[in-house]
Structures are given as C-alpha cells and as structure tokens.
C-alpha cells in the first residue's frame, strides 16, 4: 500500500518575536495518514495532534517534549482506538 503522511506544524517562541538560541518555545502539530491505494481509499485516517514545549540549544540542536494524541482504525467496521503518548524528541540539523 502507498501511504502518505501530511503534517502541519507551528512553532511559537515564548520570548520575543523569533526563536533564538537558548530559548524555550511551543510547538503544535496536526498530522494525517493518507492511504489512497486500498480497495476503499482511506483519506485523513489516523490523525495525530501534538503540543510540546521545546528548548533551542543552538542553531542546529533542539529538544522537545509533550503529549501526543493518536487515533487509529482497528477494524473494518470503522471502530477507532484513541491513544495518548508522551513524546520526547531530540532534533539535530546538519
């Protein structure tokens, strides 16, 4: 199956108008998984929502942590399972 993921994400600095080194920020994102190749194409399935608090150590390094809510289809009848995760992410840009 072909699976496509679409994510919309926004960062908000907690100090000032832009995110500088050694500052905290909020990150919020929404994500959808698209599966257009099944017999019955599933669009906008398995949504995820995230709200995290982050810290920017340098131009290339950040750390984020926060709750993530996920929904996933568990059977052909369309029943969903709702799951809460605690996500911690170390981000390094090259």
Protein backbone atom coordinates (compact mmCIF):
# COMPACT_ATOMS: atom_id res chain seq x y z
CA UNK A 1 0.00 0.00 0.00
CA UNK A 2 1.07 3.54 -0.70
CA UNK A 3 0.93 5.62 2.47
CA UNK A 4 1.32 9.38 2.54
CA UNK A 5 1.70 11.49 5.64
CA UNK A 6 0.73 15.16 5.82
CA UNK A 7 1.81 17.31 8.79
CA UNK A 8 1.07 20.92 9.67
CA UNK A 9 3.33 22.28 12.40
CA UNK A 10 3.78 25.69 14.04
CA UNK A 11 6.47 26.92 16.46
CA UNK A 12 5.85 29.82 18.83
CA UNK A 13 8.77 31.44 20.70
CA UNK A 14 7.98 32.15 24.36
CA UNK A 15 10.27 35.19 24.42
CA UNK A 16 10.32 37.85 21.72
CA UNK A 17 9.17 37.60 18.13
CA UNK A 18 11.60 34.93 16.86
CA UNK A 19 13.27 31.87 18.29
CA UNK A 20 16.88 32.49 19.32
CA UNK A 21 19.48 30.18 20.84
CA UNK A 22 18.94 29.14 24.46
CA UNK A 23 15.22 29.97 24.40
CA UNK A 24 12.04 27.98 25.03
CA UNK A 25 9.19 27.61 22.53
CA UNK A 26 5.87 25.85 21.99
CA UNK A 27 5.35 23.51 19.07
CA UNK A 28 1.93 22.34 17.96
CA UNK A 29 1.24 19.98 15.09
CA UNK A 30 -1.53 18.03 13.41
CA UNK A 31 -0.81 15.02 11.20
CA UNK A 32 -2.87 12.77 8.91
CA UNK A 33 -2.05 9.49 7.23
CA UNK A 34 -3.44 9.04 3.73
CA UNK A 35 -3.76 5.61 2.11
CA UNK A 36 -5.10 6.15 -1.44
CA UNK A 37 -4.30 2.70 -2.88
CA UNK A 38 -6.58 0.36 -0.94
CA UNK A 39 -9.81 -1.05 -2.40
CA UNK A 40 -11.62 1.57 -0.41
CA UNK A 41 -9.28 4.57 -0.31
CA UNK A 42 -8.82 5.96 3.18
CA UNK A 43 -8.17 9.67 3.36
CA UNK A 44 -7.44 11.59 6.56
CA UNK A 45 -7.17 8.46 8.66
CA UNK A 46 -5.08 8.01 11.78
CA UNK A 47 -4.94 11.67 12.83
CA UNK A 48 -2.40 12.82 15.40
CA UNK A 49 -2.24 16.01 17.47
CA UNK A 50 0.77 17.23 19.47
CA UNK A 51 1.57 20.12 21.81
CA UNK A 52 5.15 20.29 23.02
CA UNK A 53 7.47 22.51 24.98
CA UNK A 54 10.90 22.86 23.41
CA UNK A 55 14.30 24.36 24.09
CA UNK A 56 16.70 25.51 21.38
CA UNK A 57 20.27 24.82 22.46
CA UNK A 58 21.95 26.11 19.30
CA UNK A 59 21.27 26.80 15.62
CA UNK A 60 21.28 23.05 14.97
CA UNK A 61 20.05 21.42 18.18
CA UNK A 62 16.64 21.41 19.90
CA UNK A 63 14.82 19.26 22.45
CA UNK A 64 11.01 18.93 22.64
CA UNK A 65 8.64 17.08 24.95
CA UNK A 66 4.88 16.92 25.30
CA UNK A 67 1.68 14.88 24.91
CA UNK A 68 0.61 13.41 21.57
CA UNK A 69 -2.91 12.14 20.88
CA UNK A 70 -3.40 9.49 18.18
CA UNK A 71 -6.44 7.84 16.64
CA UNK A 72 -6.17 4.66 14.61
CA UNK A 73 -8.65 2.39 12.86
CA UNK A 74 -8.76 -1.03 14.49
CA UNK A 75 -11.25 -2.91 12.28
CA UNK A 76 -13.26 -2.86 9.05
CA UNK A 77 -16.36 -1.60 10.91
CA UNK A 78 -14.66 1.76 11.38
CA UNK A 79 -14.02 1.48 15.11
CA UNK A 80 -11.19 3.68 16.33
CA UNK A 81 -8.69 3.36 19.15
CA UNK A 82 -7.61 6.55 20.95
CA UNK A 83 -4.11 6.58 22.45
CA UNK A 84 -2.15 9.17 24.45
CA UNK A 85 1.67 9.14 24.22
CA UNK A 86 4.33 11.24 25.87
CA UNK A 87 6.75 12.26 23.13
CA UNK A 88 10.34 13.42 23.63
CA UNK A 89 12.31 14.43 20.54
CA UNK A 90 15.97 15.41 20.12
CA UNK A 91 16.33 17.38 16.87
CA UNK A 92 19.69 17.82 15.14
CA UNK A 93 20.02 19.70 11.83
CA UNK A 94 23.05 19.18 9.60
